């Protein structure tokens, strides 16, 4: 189990040039979720959906990890086996920065799934040309991305890790989508120290022991540099969870 679990969203990749969803210039300003991020939208117009994800796959490949991704990777290196990233992002910038334990709760642009044989496979090319599935030959490959109304990936593993965590950080997400948005309540209940690092405050800021507002490339390196290897405190199963600290908002 990881001592530090980090939930990231589109905001951590924003300064790498990858668009977020709900900002004024976000993806959901140009596209209706129903059209490009639901099974119904895919069934109605697969070409539109493939074009949407092919373009995002190309943009993600052209982007580079930023200082926030790198700071988390450096912490992972400093504390081997103690840092788990649960990302809502479908880009691979955490991996390319060097993070070793990343769970993509909403899937990945770098993976495709065959609707005929069910296999998931690493994928880097466009899907618009309906390439044949390498495993079964069917022209039934779709983006291996979790659409609205579909089950997210690895939820049991994620719940288990959050429930055992000592620290739970939320970085660059609006908290608009469950079950990812519900994880902070689980962490707080388990007695983890919680922190929000985001460009702007959330509605549920009261759930966080600490709130650090600002761009991730500034706040994340400063925040992770405070974390030094400290001996794991023996968890007394009978102890009451630490009292919730005041929500200190620091800029
Ligand atoms: N640094 C830190 N935070 C930032 C930055 C930045 N440079 N830029 C934007 N943010 C913050 C915004 O303030 C916002 O709260 O990142 C958040 C982005 O929110 P969304 O666009 O809603 O993206 P996200 O929270 O990841 O969306 C969750 O919704 O549509 C689905 O599947 C999609 O995984 C996505 C999920």
Coordinates of C-alpha atoms and ligand atoms in Angstrom, one line a residue:
X1 CA 0.0 0.0 0.0
X2 CA 1.1 3.6 -0.7
X3 CA 1.5 6.1 2.1
X4 CA 0.8 9.0 -0.3
X5 CA -2.0 8.7 -2.8
X6 CA -2.4 11.5 -5.3
X7 CA -5.5 12.1 -7.4
X8 CA -4.7 14.2 -10.5
X9 CA -7.0 15.8 -13.1
X10 CA -6.6 17.8 -16.3
X11 CA -5.2 20.8 -14.4
X12 CA -1.9 19.1 -13.9
X13 CA -1.4 18.7 -17.6
X14 CA -2.7 22.2 -18.5
X15 CA 0.7 23.8 -18.5
X16 CA 1.9 21.1 -20.8
X17 CA -0.5 22.6 -23.3
X18 CA -3.2 19.9 -22.9
X19 CA -6.7 21.4 -22.7
X20 CA -8.9 21.0 -19.6
X21 CA -12.6 20.3 -19.8
X22 CA -14.6 22.9 -17.9
X23 CA -12.6 26.1 -18.3
X24 CA -13.9 28.8 -20.5
X25 CA -11.7 27.4 -23.3
X26 CA -12.2 23.8 -22.3
X27 CA -13.0 20.8 -24.4
X28 CA -16.6 20.7 -23.3
X29 CA -17.0 24.2 -24.8
X30 CA -16.4 22.7 -28.3
X31 CA -18.0 19.3 -28.0
X32 CA -21.1 18.0 -26.3
X33 CA -20.2 15.2 -23.8
X34 CA -23.1 13.2 -25.2
X35 CA -21.6 13.3 -28.7
X36 CA -18.0 12.3 -27.9
X37 CA -17.8 10.8 -24.4
X38 CA -20.7 8.3 -24.2
X39 CA -21.3 4.9 -25.7
X40 CA -24.5 6.2 -27.4
X41 CA -22.5 9.0 -29.0
X42 CA -20.0 6.5 -30.3
X43 CA -22.7 4.2 -31.7
X44 CA -24.4 7.2 -33.4
X45 CA -21.2 8.6 -35.0
X46 CA -18.0 6.6 -34.5
X47 CA -16.1 8.8 -37.0
X48 CA -16.7 11.9 -34.9
X49 CA -15.6 10.1 -31.7
X50 CA -12.5 8.7 -33.4
X51 CA -11.6 12.1 -34.7
X52 CA -12.0 13.6 -31.2
X53 CA -9.7 11.0 -29.6
X54 CA -7.2 10.8 -32.5
X55 CA -6.6 14.5 -32.2
X56 CA -6.3 14.3 -28.4
X57 CA -3.8 11.3 -28.8
X58 CA -1.7 13.4 -31.2
X59 CA -1.8 16.4 -28.8
X60 CA -0.8 14.3 -25.8
X61 CA 2.1 12.7 -27.8
X62 CA 3.3 16.2 -28.7
X63 CA 3.1 17.5 -25.1
X64 CA 5.9 17.2 -22.6
X65 CA 5.6 16.5 -18.8
X66 CA 5.9 19.7 -16.8
X67 CA 7.4 20.6 -13.5
X68 CA 4.4 19.3 -11.6
X69 CA 4.6 15.8 -13.2
X70 CA 8.4 15.8 -12.6
X71 CA 8.0 16.8 -8.9
X72 CA 5.7 13.8 -8.3
X73 CA 8.1 11.5 -10.1
X74 CA 11.0 12.8 -8.0
X75 CA 9.0 12.1 -4.9
X76 CA 8.3 8.6 -6.1
X77 CA 12.0 8.1 -6.6
X78 CA 12.8 9.5 -3.1
X79 CA 10.2 7.3 -1.5
X80 CA 10.1 4.0 -3.5
X81 CA 6.8 2.1 -3.2
X82 CA 5.2 4.9 -1.1
X83 CA 3.6 7.0 -3.8
X84 CA 0.6 6.0 -5.9
X85 CA -0.9 8.3 -8.6
X86 CA -4.6 7.9 -9.5
X87 CA -5.1 10.0 -12.5
X88 CA -8.3 11.0 -14.3
X89 CA -6.1 12.0 -17.2
X90 CA -5.8 9.8 -20.3
X91 CA -2.4 11.3 -21.3
X92 CA 0.8 9.5 -20.2
X93 CA 2.7 12.5 -18.9
X94 CA 3.0 11.0 -15.4
X95 CA 4.7 7.9 -16.8
X96 CA 6.9 9.9 -19.1
X97 CA 8.0 12.1 -16.2
X98 CA 9.1 8.9 -14.4
X99 CA 6.3 8.0 -12.0
X100 CA 6.3 4.3 -11.5
X101 CA 2.8 3.6 -10.1
X102 CA 0.0 5.3 -12.0
X103 CA -3.6 4.1 -12.3
X104 CA -5.7 5.6 -15.1
X105 CA -9.2 5.5 -13.6
X106 CA -10.7 6.8 -16.8
X107 CA -8.5 4.8 -19.2
X108 CA -5.7 5.9 -21.6
X109 CA -5.2 7.4 -25.0
X110 CA -2.3 5.0 -25.4
X111 CA -4.5 2.0 -25.2
X112 CA -7.3 0.6 -27.5
X113 CA -10.0 -1.9 -26.7
X114 CA -11.5 -4.4 -29.2
X115 CA -15.3 -4.5 -29.0
X116 CA -15.3 -8.0 -30.6
X117 CA -12.8 -9.9 -28.5
X118 CA -12.5 -7.5 -25.5
X119 CA -8.7 -7.3 -25.6
X120 CA -7.0 -4.1 -24.4
X121 CA -3.8 -3.3 -26.1
X122 CA -1.1 -0.5 -26.3
X123 CA -2.0 1.8 -29.2
X124 CA -0.3 4.9 -30.6
X125 CA -1.9 5.4 -34.1
X126 CA -5.2 6.9 -35.2
X127 CA -8.3 4.7 -35.0
X128 CA -10.4 6.6 -37.5
X129 CA -9.3 4.3 -40.3
X130 CA -10.9 1.4 -38.5
X131 CA -7.7 -0.7 -38.3
X132 CA -8.1 -4.5 -37.7
X133 CA -7.7 -5.8 -34.2
X134 CA -4.2 -7.4 -34.0
X135 CA -5.7 -10.2 -31.9
X136 CA -8.9 -11.1 -33.7
X137 CA -8.8 -9.2 -36.9
X138 CA -12.2 -7.5 -36.4
X139 CA -12.5 -3.8 -37.3
X140 CA -13.9 -3.1 -33.9
X141 CA -11.2 -1.1 -32.1
X142 CA -12.4 1.8 -29.8
X143 CA -10.4 4.2 -27.6
X144 CA -9.7 2.5 -24.3
X145 CA -11.3 5.5 -22.5
X146 CA -14.1 5.3 -19.9
X147 CA -17.1 7.2 -21.2
X148 CA -19.9 8.6 -19.1
X149 CA -22.2 5.8 -18.0
X150 CA -19.4 3.2 -18.1
X151 CA -17.6 1.6 -15.2
X152 CA -14.3 3.2 -14.2
X153 CA -11.1 1.1 -13.9
X154 CA -9.5 -0.4 -10.8
X155 CA -11.9 1.1 -8.4
X156 CA -11.5 -1.6 -5.7
X157 CA -7.7 -1.2 -5.8
X158 CA -8.1 2.6 -5.6
X159 CA -10.5 2.4 -2.7
X160 CA -8.2 0.1 -0.9
X161 CA -5.2 2.4 -1.4
X162 CA -7.0 5.5 -0.3
X163 CA -8.4 3.8 2.8
X164 CA -4.8 2.9 3.8
X165 CA -3.2 6.2 2.8
X166 CA -1.5 8.6 5.3
X167 CA -1.7 11.5 2.9
X168 CA -4.2 12.1 0.1
X169 CA -3.5 14.9 -2.3
X170 CA -5.9 16.2 -5.0
X171 CA -4.1 18.1 -7.8
X172 CA -5.7 20.0 -10.8
X173 CA -9.2 18.7 -10.8
X174 CA -12.6 20.4 -10.5
X175 CA -14.1 17.5 -8.5
X176 CA -17.0 17.4 -11.0
X177 CA -17.0 13.7 -11.7
X178 CA -17.6 10.8 -9.4
X179 CA -16.4 8.3 -8.2
X180 CA -13.0 10.2 -8.4
X181 CA -14.5 13.2 -6.6
X182 CA -15.7 11.1 -3.7
X183 CA -12.2 9.8 -2.8
X184 CA -11.3 12.7 -0.6
X185 CA -14.2 11.9 1.7
X186 CA -13.0 8.3 2.0
X187 CA -9.4 9.5 2.7
X188 CA -10.6 12.0 5.4
X189 CA -12.7 9.2 7.0
X190 CA -9.6 7.0 7.1
X191 CA -7.7 9.7 8.9
X192 CA -5.4 10.6 6.0
X193 CA -4.1 14.2 5.9
X194 CA -5.7 15.7 2.8
X195 CA -4.5 18.6 0.6
X196 CA -5.9 20.3 -2.5
X197 CA -3.5 21.9 -5.0
X198 CA -5.6 23.7 -7.6
X199 CA -5.8 26.9 -9.6
X200 CA -9.0 27.7 -7.9
X201 CA -10.9 26.6 -4.7
X202 CA -13.5 23.8 -4.8
X203 CA -17.0 23.7 -3.4
X204 CA -15.8 20.9 -1.1
X205 CA -12.7 22.8 0.2
X206 CA -13.9 22.1 3.8
X207 CA -12.9 18.4 3.3
X208 CA -9.2 19.4 2.9
X209 CA -6.7 20.0 5.7
X210 CA -4.7 22.2 3.5
X211 CA -5.6 24.1 0.3
X212 CA -2.8 25.5 -1.9
X213 CA -4.0 27.7 -4.8
X214 CA -2.0 28.4 -7.9
X215 CA -0.6 26.9 -11.0
X216 CA 0.6 23.3 -10.5
X217 CA 4.1 23.9 -11.9
X218 CA 4.6 26.3 -9.0
X219 CA 2.6 24.7 -6.2
X220 CA 3.5 21.0 -6.7
X221 CA 7.3 21.3 -6.6
X222 CA 7.1 23.5 -3.5
X223 CA 4.6 21.1 -1.8
X224 CA 6.5 17.9 -2.5
X225 CA 9.8 19.4 -1.5
X226 CA 8.4 19.7 2.1
X227 CA 7.9 15.9 2.2
X228 CA 10.8 14.1 3.6
X229 CA 11.1 10.4 4.3
X230 CA 9.7 10.1 7.8
X231 CA 9.4 6.8 9.6
X232 CA 6.0 5.2 9.1
X233 CA 3.9 6.0 12.2
X234 CA 2.5 2.7 13.5
X235 CA -1.2 2.8 12.7
X236 CA -3.1 2.0 16.0
X237 CA -6.3 0.5 14.7
X238 CA -8.1 1.7 17.8
X239 CA -6.9 5.2 17.7
X240 CA -9.4 7.9 16.7
X241 CA -8.5 9.5 13.4
X242 CA -6.5 12.7 13.9
X243 CA -8.7 15.7 14.3
X244 CA -9.3 17.6 11.0
X245 CA -6.9 20.5 10.9
X246 CA -8.2 23.9 10.1
X247 CA -8.3 24.4 6.4
X248 CA -5.3 26.5 5.8
X249 CA -5.4 28.2 2.5
X250 CA -2.0 29.3 1.3
X251 CA -1.3 31.0 -2.0
Ligands
LIG1 N1 -2.7 24.3 -12.2 C1 -3.5 23.7 -11.3 N2 -4.8 23.5 -11.5 C2 -5.3 23.9 -12.7 C3 -4.5 24.5 -13.7 C4 -3.1 24.7 -13.4 N3 -2.3 25.2 -14.3 N4 -5.3 24.8 -14.8 C5 -6.5 24.4 -14.5 N5 -6.5 23.9 -13.2 C6 -7.7 23.4 -12.5 C7 -9.0 24.1 -12.7 O1 -9.1 25.2 -11.8 C8 -10.0 23.0 -12.6 O2 -10.5 23.0 -11.2 O3 -7.9 22.1 -13.0 C9 -9.3 21.7 -12.9 C10 -9.7 21.2 -14.3 O4 -11.1 20.8 -14.1 P1 -11.8 20.0 -15.3 O5 -11.5 20.7 -16.6 O6 -13.2 19.7 -14.9 O7 -11.0 18.6 -15.5 P2 -11.1 17.4 -14.5 O8 -11.4 17.8 -13.1 O9 -9.8 16.6 -14.7 O10 -12.3 16.6 -15.1 C11 -12.6 15.3 -14.5 O11 -14.3 15.0 -16.2 O12 -15.0 15.2 -18.4 C12 -14.5 14.3 -17.5 O13 -13.3 12.4 -18.0 C13 -13.2 13.8 -17.9 O14 -11.4 13.1 -16.4 C14 -12.2 14.1 -16.7 C15 -13.2 14.4 -15.6

